[in-house]
Amino acid sequence: MTATVPTIETTRPSARTLKGHWIDEWNPEDRTFWANGGEKIAKRNLYFSIFSEHIGFSVWSLWSVLVLFLGPAYGFAPAEKFLLTAVPTLVGAGLRIPYTFAVAKFGGRNWTIISATMLLVPAVLTAFLVKPGVSLSTLLILGALAGVGGGNFASSMANINAFFPERRKGWALGFNAGGGNIGVATVQLVGLFVLAVFGAGHPGIVAGLYIPLIVISAVCSAIWMDNLSQARNEKRGMRDALRESHTWVMSLLYIGTFGSFIGFGFAFGQVLQVQFATQFNTPIKAAYLTFLGPLLGSLIRPLGGALADRLGGAKVTFVNFIAMAAGASVVLVAAQQRSLPLYIAGFISLFILSGLGNGSTYKMIPAIFKSKYAGDAHQARRISGSVIGIAGALGGIGGVLVNLAFRQSFLTYKDADAAYLAFIGFYALCVLVTWTVYLRPGARETIAV
């Protein structure tokens, strides 16, 4: 199939479609170009990118569900289960930087096909190998393989970032990320369905249900997505991005937002079963709640991008981290008082706020480099696309830290209070950094975000 390109009534060169779904001369900042077909092409690529990324997130998050199936027959302690959720998070985070490189090397469409197809490996193996008697080492390998789904986010975001103009990036990146993030809630709903219909003795069905969806995703990407030829000339963007101080600042902030979202998404079910063992003494009781936070956090993420478009990403992020520190404080008090309703309310608020923060921090990235490289749109786009990959990778590592914090807190103190105190302290640090770098009067004169 050959991609349709807009006809431009201007003296500028019109866009051209090359063989193999490649598009040349992509200029979304040109409003005439955008109105005469550019927007249609960008949105088509966005929708199928979301579908593929959504499946990737679900595969990545498989073990947030499968640990609920690992009852006494498997013989694993809570600390070992937290390790099982930390491993895919770590691998997924580590793959995000090479996945961002892959967009420039292979093209966004081509890499979406490849990365979607790779999801078949963990899905098929997990469908057949998870059963009583399986060793912890085997499950850790399966968890590591599921980590390939975590890389899809970075390549998808870098690809979509290039398709949209600056004025629409907050919405587009928020919608793309939110649609992908919902995959965390979706796989937990699938897990709830399997528990309710087939029981806790059939964990492989959860992974097996994703096999046909993975195939459909790869085929849809092949038919309806496009590559941008300009991305092939931006392979040194990652090296240049590593030299930017803003790369590391935004990565820290994204650890606070996305790291919280994915870390809590993986750990919430286990924390409920350990912290409130009497109320959640069966897997299905925990599964009834685990999907809710990730679902709300994913749905609200585009609103974070839209608010950042309207009010400024730094302002939204600053207020959001204050609210996250307050939410974590509520969870801490609720845990100490053994108040389940307050605990759930506090945790759900953290999911919602992390979703809002995900959208606002990602909007900040292109805005920062547009301000810094005013007049050089190509350089701003090149650097921001690479920073998105780096921040996405380090943000994923934040999810690992969340699971390790819970694991160590339960091992050392038999409760999660120390982990909650660590989260509160980190959110306070993010408040301070956001104000110092982007909101204090002297900073606003240098970088407007």
Tab-separated table of C-alpha atoms in Angstrom, residues 168-394:
chain	number	residue	atom	x	y	z
A	168	ARG	CA	-0.104	19.592	18.735
A	169	LYS	CA	2.704	17.628	20.373
A	170	GLY	CA	1.257	17.792	23.887
A	171	TRP	CA	-2.020	16.264	22.696
A	172	ALA	CA	-0.411	13.750	20.327
A	173	LEU	CA	2.247	12.494	22.738
A	174	GLY	CA	-0.245	12.370	25.603
A	175	PHE	CA	-2.777	10.455	23.501
A	176	ASN	CA	-0.109	8.083	22.196
A	177	ALA	CA	1.325	7.397	25.627
A	178	GLY	CA	-2.059	7.198	27.332
A	179	GLY	CA	-3.379	4.714	24.783
A	180	GLY	CA	-0.275	2.611	25.305
A	181	ASN	CA	-0.354	2.893	29.090
A	182	ILE	CA	-3.904	1.518	29.152
A	183	GLY	CA	-2.291	-1.769	28.173
A	184	VAL	CA	-1.305	-2.122	31.848
A	185	ALA	CA	-4.950	-1.968	32.906
A	186	THR	CA	-6.066	-4.141	29.985
A	187	VAL	CA	-3.817	-7.073	30.860
A	188	GLN	CA	-5.014	-6.852	34.461
A	189	LEU	CA	-8.618	-7.020	33.262
A	190	VAL	CA	-7.664	-10.015	31.153
A	191	GLY	CA	-6.162	-11.570	34.265
A	192	LEU	CA	-9.368	-10.884	36.198
A	193	PHE	CA	-11.368	-12.548	33.401
A	194	VAL	CA	-9.157	-15.634	33.436
A	195	LEU	CA	-9.319	-15.886	37.240
A	196	ALA	CA	-13.104	-15.564	37.215
A	197	VAL	CA	-13.749	-17.986	34.342
A	198	PHE	CA	-10.900	-20.523	34.475
A	199	GLY	CA	-9.519	-20.112	37.991
A	200	ALA	CA	-6.021	-19.500	39.357
A	201	GLY	CA	-4.707	-22.741	37.884
A	202	HIS	CA	-4.485	-21.470	34.304
A	203	PRO	CA	-2.068	-18.480	34.143
A	204	GLY	CA	-0.900	-19.400	30.639
A	205	ILE	CA	-4.271	-18.396	29.203
A	206	VAL	CA	-3.509	-14.738	30.016
A	207	ALA	CA	-0.450	-14.746	27.756
A	208	GLY	CA	-2.096	-16.984	25.152
A	209	LEU	CA	-4.929	-14.527	24.563
A	210	TYR	CA	-2.390	-11.956	23.363
A	211	ILE	CA	-0.868	-14.119	20.618
A	212	PRO	CA	-3.500	-13.333	17.920
A	213	LEU	CA	-3.580	-9.664	18.966
A	214	ILE	CA	0.184	-9.408	18.446
A	215	VAL	CA	-0.164	-10.804	14.921
A	216	ILE	CA	-2.996	-8.371	14.101
A	217	SER	CA	-0.925	-5.465	15.414
A	218	ALA	CA	2.059	-6.326	13.213
A	219	VAL	CA	-0.138	-6.704	10.108
A	220	CYS	CA	-1.941	-3.384	10.719
A	221	SER	CA	1.384	-1.589	11.130
A	222	ALA	CA	2.623	-3.042	7.843
A	223	ILE	CA	-0.457	-1.912	5.942
A	224	TRP	CA	-1.268	1.514	7.367
A	225	MET	CA	1.877	3.081	8.850
A	226	ASP	CA	4.639	5.134	7.179
A	227	ASN	CA	8.333	5.921	7.623
A	228	LEU	CA	9.728	9.467	7.554
A	229	SER	CA	12.925	9.652	5.533
A	230	GLN	CA	14.253	12.581	7.583
A	231	ALA	CA	14.519	10.319	10.638
A	232	ARG	CA	17.322	8.416	8.923
A	233	ASN	CA	19.560	11.494	9.152
A	234	GLU	CA	19.153	12.008	12.920
A	235	LYS	CA	21.126	9.091	14.309
A	236	ARG	CA	23.642	11.361	16.103
A	237	GLY	CA	20.851	13.036	18.016
A	238	MET	CA	21.269	10.649	20.953
A	239	ARG	CA	24.933	11.570	21.396
A	240	ASP	CA	24.120	15.278	21.323
A	241	ALA	CA	21.176	14.796	23.680
A	242	LEU	CA	23.428	13.135	26.268
A	243	ARG	CA	25.408	16.393	26.474
A	244	GLU	CA	22.326	18.447	27.299
A	245	SER	CA	21.786	19.168	30.989
A	246	HIS	CA	18.039	19.322	30.391
A	247	THR	CA	18.131	15.665	29.365
A	248	TRP	CA	19.090	14.640	32.886
A	249	VAL	CA	16.705	17.044	34.580
A	250	MET	CA	13.756	15.773	32.549
A	251	SER	CA	14.823	12.178	33.126
A	252	LEU	CA	14.729	12.788	36.882
A	253	LEU	CA	11.227	14.250	36.630
A	254	TYR	CA	10.061	11.392	34.440
A	255	ILE	CA	11.328	8.878	36.993
A	256	GLY	CA	8.933	10.587	39.394
A	257	THR	CA	5.931	10.409	37.058
A	258	PHE	CA	6.250	7.398	34.768
A	259	GLY	CA	8.432	5.485	37.212
A	260	SER	CA	5.653	5.826	39.760
A	261	PHE	CA	2.958	4.818	37.269
A	262	ILE	CA	4.632	1.660	35.983
A	263	GLY	CA	6.129	0.727	39.355
A	264	PHE	CA	2.803	1.024	41.169
A	265	GLY	CA	1.082	-0.764	38.287
A	266	PHE	CA	3.372	-3.767	38.713
A	267	ALA	CA	3.336	-3.760	42.521
A	268	PHE	CA	-0.188	-2.731	43.562
A	269	GLY	CA	-1.730	-6.207	43.563
A	270	GLN	CA	1.119	-7.689	45.565
A	271	VAL	CA	1.118	-4.833	48.063
A	272	LEU	CA	-2.605	-5.324	48.666
A	273	GLN	CA	-2.114	-9.048	49.270
A	274	VAL	CA	0.745	-8.476	51.719
A	275	GLN	CA	-0.408	-5.291	53.471
A	276	PHE	CA	-4.083	-6.298	53.741
A	277	ALA	CA	-3.765	-10.076	53.685
A	278	THR	CA	-7.093	-10.711	55.430
A	279	GLN	CA	-9.144	-8.674	52.951
A	280	PHE	CA	-7.247	-9.965	49.880
A	281	ASN	CA	-6.686	-13.602	50.719
A	282	THR	CA	-7.443	-14.830	47.172
A	283	PRO	CA	-5.980	-13.641	43.835
A	284	ILE	CA	-9.341	-12.655	42.377
A	285	LYS	CA	-10.062	-10.263	45.253
A	286	ALA	CA	-6.868	-8.339	44.491
A	287	ALA	CA	-7.506	-8.516	40.735
A	288	TYR	CA	-10.831	-6.723	41.181
A	289	LEU	CA	-8.892	-3.579	42.153
A	290	THR	CA	-5.493	-3.729	40.479
A	291	PHE	CA	-6.696	-2.557	37.048
A	292	LEU	CA	-8.459	0.583	38.293
A	293	GLY	CA	-5.431	2.744	39.071
A	294	PRO	CA	-3.557	2.049	35.809
A	295	LEU	CA	-6.777	2.583	33.841
A	296	LEU	CA	-7.475	6.003	35.362
A	297	GLY	CA	-3.828	7.036	35.151
A	298	SER	CA	-3.710	6.118	31.460
A	299	LEU	CA	-6.984	7.822	30.575
A	300	ILE	CA	-5.942	11.054	32.265
A	301	ARG	CA	-2.503	11.231	30.650
A	302	PRO	CA	-3.708	13.133	27.533
A	303	LEU	CA	-5.261	15.699	29.872
A	304	GLY	CA	-1.822	16.276	31.374
A	305	GLY	CA	-0.478	17.034	27.893
A	306	ALA	CA	-3.428	19.280	27.087
A	307	LEU	CA	-3.054	21.214	30.367
A	308	ALA	CA	0.636	21.624	29.599
A	309	ASP	CA	-0.248	23.008	26.146
A	310	ARG	CA	-2.578	25.517	27.780
A	311	LEU	CA	-0.845	26.440	31.061
A	312	GLY	CA	2.785	25.457	30.513
A	313	GLY	CA	4.365	22.086	31.189
A	314	ALA	CA	6.585	23.250	34.046
A	315	LYS	CA	3.692	24.788	36.005
A	316	VAL	CA	1.532	21.677	35.655
A	317	THR	CA	4.434	19.394	36.593
A	318	PHE	CA	5.336	21.518	39.636
A	319	VAL	CA	1.818	21.459	41.085
A	320	ASN	CA	1.438	17.795	40.203
A	321	PHE	CA	4.495	16.740	42.221
A	322	ILE	CA	3.193	18.643	45.245
A	323	ALA	CA	-0.054	16.704	44.911
A	324	MET	CA	1.845	13.398	44.519
A	325	ALA	CA	3.739	14.029	47.752
A	326	ALA	CA	0.389	14.672	49.453
A	327	GLY	CA	-1.077	11.493	47.941
A	328	ALA	CA	1.847	9.381	49.136
A	329	SER	CA	1.417	10.889	52.598
A	330	VAL	CA	-2.235	9.797	52.596
A	331	VAL	CA	-1.163	6.244	51.657
A	332	LEU	CA	1.396	6.210	54.477
A	333	VAL	CA	-1.156	7.321	57.084
A	334	ALA	CA	-3.740	4.854	55.760
A	335	ALA	CA	-1.238	1.983	55.930
A	336	GLN	CA	-0.332	2.846	59.507
A	337	GLN	CA	-4.002	3.093	60.510
A	338	ARG	CA	-4.914	-0.048	58.533
A	339	SER	CA	-7.650	1.943	56.755
A	340	LEU	CA	-8.321	0.123	53.505
A	341	PRO	CA	-10.734	2.719	51.995
A	342	LEU	CA	-8.297	5.584	52.647
A	343	TYR	CA	-5.402	3.449	51.399
A	344	ILE	CA	-7.136	2.661	48.112
A	345	ALA	CA	-8.206	6.307	47.671
A	346	GLY	CA	-4.630	7.489	48.224
A	347	PHE	CA	-3.150	4.924	45.853
A	348	ILE	CA	-5.709	5.677	43.125
A	349	SER	CA	-4.868	9.377	43.462
A	350	LEU	CA	-1.192	8.517	42.921
A	351	PHE	CA	-2.061	6.655	39.720
A	352	ILE	CA	-4.127	9.605	38.452
A	353	LEU	CA	-1.480	12.164	39.345
A	354	SER	CA	1.330	10.114	37.840
A	355	GLY	CA	-0.722	9.937	34.633
A	356	LEU	CA	-1.173	13.706	34.585
A	357	GLY	CA	2.532	14.169	35.246
A	358	ASN	CA	3.456	11.782	32.450
A	359	GLY	CA	1.610	13.994	29.995
A	360	SER	CA	2.969	17.302	31.279
A	361	THR	CA	6.618	16.200	31.510
A	362	TYR	CA	6.611	14.829	27.958
A	363	LYS	CA	5.164	18.097	26.707
A	364	MET	CA	8.019	19.934	28.411
A	365	ILE	CA	10.685	18.120	26.371
A	366	PRO	CA	9.919	19.501	22.871
A	367	ALA	CA	9.047	22.895	24.371
A	368	ILE	CA	12.425	23.150	26.128
A	369	PHE	CA	14.415	22.529	22.974
A	370	LYS	CA	12.173	24.681	20.798
A	371	SER	CA	12.951	27.531	23.185
A	372	LYS	CA	16.662	26.729	23.350
A	373	TYR	CA	17.084	26.286	19.577
A	374	ALA	CA	14.726	29.033	18.452
A	375	GLY	CA	14.933	29.373	14.681
A	376	ASP	CA	16.332	25.878	14.130
A	377	ALA	CA	13.282	23.597	14.105
A	378	HIS	CA	15.224	20.619	12.785
A	379	GLN	CA	17.780	20.732	15.614
A	380	ALA	CA	15.034	21.144	18.208
A	381	ARG	CA	13.125	18.170	16.805
A	382	ARG	CA	16.266	16.053	16.532
A	383	ILE	CA	17.352	16.612	20.124
A	384	SER	CA	13.881	16.360	21.650
A	385	GLY	CA	13.222	13.044	19.906
A	386	SER	CA	16.394	11.611	21.429
A	387	VAL	CA	15.660	13.032	24.878
A	388	ILE	CA	12.256	11.345	24.771
A	389	GLY	CA	14.054	8.016	24.370
A	390	ILE	CA	16.520	8.672	27.180
A	391	ALA	CA	13.889	9.983	29.598
A	392	GLY	CA	11.644	7.043	28.760
A	393	ALA	CA	14.424	4.593	29.584
A	394	LEU	CA	15.333	6.207	32.879
